GROMACS .gro file of C-alpha atoms in nm:
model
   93
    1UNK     CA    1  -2.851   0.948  -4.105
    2UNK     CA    2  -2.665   1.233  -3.912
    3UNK     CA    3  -2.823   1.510  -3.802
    4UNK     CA    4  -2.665   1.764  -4.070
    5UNK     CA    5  -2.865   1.557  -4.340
    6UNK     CA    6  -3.111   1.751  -4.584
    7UNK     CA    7  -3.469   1.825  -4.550
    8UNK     CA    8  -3.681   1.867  -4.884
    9UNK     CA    9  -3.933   2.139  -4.825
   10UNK     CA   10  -4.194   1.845  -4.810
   11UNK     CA   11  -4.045   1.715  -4.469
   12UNK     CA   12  -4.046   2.078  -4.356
   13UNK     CA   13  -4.386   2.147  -4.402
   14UNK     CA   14  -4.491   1.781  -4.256
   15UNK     CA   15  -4.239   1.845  -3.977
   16UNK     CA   16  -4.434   2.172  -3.876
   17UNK     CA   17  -4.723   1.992  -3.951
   18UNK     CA   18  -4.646   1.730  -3.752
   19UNK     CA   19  -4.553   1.994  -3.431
   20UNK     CA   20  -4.875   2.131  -3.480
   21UNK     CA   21  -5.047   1.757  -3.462
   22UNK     CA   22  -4.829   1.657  -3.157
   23UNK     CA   23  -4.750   1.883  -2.911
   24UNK     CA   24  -4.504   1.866  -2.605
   25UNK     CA   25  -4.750   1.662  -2.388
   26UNK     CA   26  -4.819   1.407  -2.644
   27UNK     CA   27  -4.691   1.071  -2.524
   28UNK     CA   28  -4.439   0.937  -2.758
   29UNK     CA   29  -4.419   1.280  -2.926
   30UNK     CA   30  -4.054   1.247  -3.159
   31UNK     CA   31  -4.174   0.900  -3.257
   32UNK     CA   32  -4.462   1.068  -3.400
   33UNK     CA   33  -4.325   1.344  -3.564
   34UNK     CA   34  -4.033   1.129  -3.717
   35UNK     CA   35  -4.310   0.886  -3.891
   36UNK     CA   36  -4.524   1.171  -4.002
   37UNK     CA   37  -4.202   1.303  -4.151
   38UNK     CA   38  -4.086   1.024  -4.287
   39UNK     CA   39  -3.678   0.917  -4.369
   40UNK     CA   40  -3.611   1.093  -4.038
   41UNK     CA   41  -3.457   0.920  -3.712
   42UNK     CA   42  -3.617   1.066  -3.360
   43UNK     CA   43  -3.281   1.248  -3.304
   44UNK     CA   44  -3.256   1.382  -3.632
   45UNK     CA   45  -3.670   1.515  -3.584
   46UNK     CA   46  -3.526   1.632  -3.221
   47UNK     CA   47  -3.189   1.772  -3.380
   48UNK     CA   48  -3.432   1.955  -3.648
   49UNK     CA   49  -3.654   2.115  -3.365
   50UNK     CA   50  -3.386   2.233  -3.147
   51UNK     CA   51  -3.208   2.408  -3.434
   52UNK     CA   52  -3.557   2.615  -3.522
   53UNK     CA   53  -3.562   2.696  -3.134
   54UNK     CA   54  -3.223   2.839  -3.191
   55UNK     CA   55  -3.283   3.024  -3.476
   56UNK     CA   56  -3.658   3.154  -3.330
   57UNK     CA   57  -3.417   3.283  -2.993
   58UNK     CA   58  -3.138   3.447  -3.246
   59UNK     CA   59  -3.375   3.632  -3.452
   60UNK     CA   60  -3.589   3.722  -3.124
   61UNK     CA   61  -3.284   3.864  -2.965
   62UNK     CA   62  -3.250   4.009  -3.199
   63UNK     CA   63  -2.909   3.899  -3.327
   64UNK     CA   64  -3.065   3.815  -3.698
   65UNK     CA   65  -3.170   4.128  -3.922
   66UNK     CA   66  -3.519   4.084  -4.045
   67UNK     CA   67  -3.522   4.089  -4.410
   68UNK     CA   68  -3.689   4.389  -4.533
   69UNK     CA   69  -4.018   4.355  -4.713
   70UNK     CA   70  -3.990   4.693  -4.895
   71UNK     CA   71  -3.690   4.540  -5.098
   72UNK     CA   72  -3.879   4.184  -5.143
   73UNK     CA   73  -4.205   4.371  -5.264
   74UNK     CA   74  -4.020   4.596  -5.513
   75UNK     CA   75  -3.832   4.310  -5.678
   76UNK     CA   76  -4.177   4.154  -5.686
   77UNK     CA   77  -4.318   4.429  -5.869
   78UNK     CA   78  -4.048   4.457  -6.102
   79UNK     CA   79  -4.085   4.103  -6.196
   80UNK     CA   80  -4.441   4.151  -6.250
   81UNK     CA   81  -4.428   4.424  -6.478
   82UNK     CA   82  -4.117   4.235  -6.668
   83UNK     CA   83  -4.346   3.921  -6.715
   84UNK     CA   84  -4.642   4.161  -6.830
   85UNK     CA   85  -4.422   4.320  -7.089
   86UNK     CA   86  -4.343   3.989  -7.220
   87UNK     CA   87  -4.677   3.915  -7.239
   88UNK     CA   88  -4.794   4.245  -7.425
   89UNK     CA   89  -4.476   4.175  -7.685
   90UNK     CA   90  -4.566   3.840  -7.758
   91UNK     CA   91  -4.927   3.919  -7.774
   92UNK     CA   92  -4.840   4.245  -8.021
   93UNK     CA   93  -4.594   4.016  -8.277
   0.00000   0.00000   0.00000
């Protein structure tokens, strides 16, 4: 597998999981973390890691907007009052 290959959002979450379980002075720490991901090669697990300690620097630095919450929220709340106007029509029919 090459190092570009996809990660379902299950290996993600056992990937940081896994960093949680084993950290840098664990003895044989990649091997762990690519069996506790599972369908993952140690460089791939290593490849993974090193990309989320770029990203972590870039958005530190500052180099990576933050996405603004205001904007998130309001969609939110939009959607939640479309979804309880459904509701209410459905309910009045």
């Amino acid at each position: 597998m090459s190092s570009n290959s996809t990660w379902t959002a299950k290996q993600n979450k056992a990937f940081e999981v896994a960093l949680a379980i084993y950290d840098r002075d664990t003895p044989d720490r990649w091997q762990n973390v690519a069996r506790a991901v599972g369908g993952k090669s140690v460089e791939e697990v290593k490849q993974h890691y090193q990309n989320l300690v770029d990203d972590i620097n870039l958005i530190e630095s500052g180099k990576v907007p933050l996405p603004n919450h205001r904007d998130i929220r309001s969609k939110h709340d939009k959607m939640a009052e479309l979804q309880e106007q459904k509701v209410w029509t459905n309910h009045s029919a």
